[in-house]
C-alpha positions as MATLAB code, in Angstrom:
seq = 'MTVLHAPDVTDGPLSLTRRTIPLAELRRPLLPSRISRATVAALLLGEAEAERRGGGIVVPLG';
ca = [
      30.397  205.111  157.288;
      29.147  208.861  157.864;
      26.321  208.969  160.520;
      24.426  212.388  160.146;
      22.920  213.935  163.709;
      20.024  216.006  162.652;
      17.969  218.206  165.292;
      14.314  218.280  165.260;
      12.942  218.269  161.453;
      10.301  220.818  160.348;
       8.364  221.268  156.671;
       9.704  223.986  155.048;
      12.072  225.101  152.278;
      15.591  224.021  151.108;
      18.238  225.641  152.694;
      20.344  227.709  149.900;
      23.043  227.665  152.657;
      23.138  223.856  153.537;
      26.317  222.346  155.203;
      27.483  219.772  157.373;
      30.348  219.707  160.037;
      31.768  217.314  161.703;
      30.433  217.010  165.327;
      33.767  217.888  167.192;
      33.731  221.259  165.393;
      30.216  221.974  166.517;
      30.856  225.574  168.301;
      27.204  225.302  169.981;
      26.598  224.071  173.256;
      23.508  222.276  171.695;
      22.623  221.408  168.070;
      20.521  223.725  166.183;
      16.744  223.733  167.138;
      15.256  222.505  163.713;
      16.012  221.823  159.815;
      14.264  221.153  157.274;
      13.309  217.712  155.913;
      14.409  219.002  152.175;
      17.558  220.338  153.531;
      18.106  217.059  155.939;
      17.641  215.349  152.345;
      19.788  216.676  150.331;
      22.532  216.701  153.082;
      22.399  213.044  153.338;
      22.399  212.774  149.178;
      25.079  215.079  149.252;
      27.044  213.240  152.037;
      26.717  209.623  150.277;
      27.652  211.006  147.164;
      30.661  212.799  147.888;
      32.470  210.553  150.349;
      34.738  212.976  151.519;
      34.776  212.521  155.354;
      35.681  208.473  155.554;
      33.009  208.409  158.384;
      32.301  209.755  161.685;
      29.654  211.847  162.927;
      28.405  215.012  161.064;
      25.722  217.752  162.268;
      23.667  219.334  159.389;
      23.524  223.445  159.169;
      20.934  225.488  157.307;
];
């Protein structure tokens, strides 16, 4: 199971640079401040379809 740990979501466009990273690789002290709902939805679908990680906590970046 993969858990997507998202920051505050906002209305806005889909990010063309969207990606997820494992929580352990996050170099910032805090999560990104905001991300659009459309971007979170696209990342969730991508993670569900790809089944790359085999589980864990990921952080969306966009």
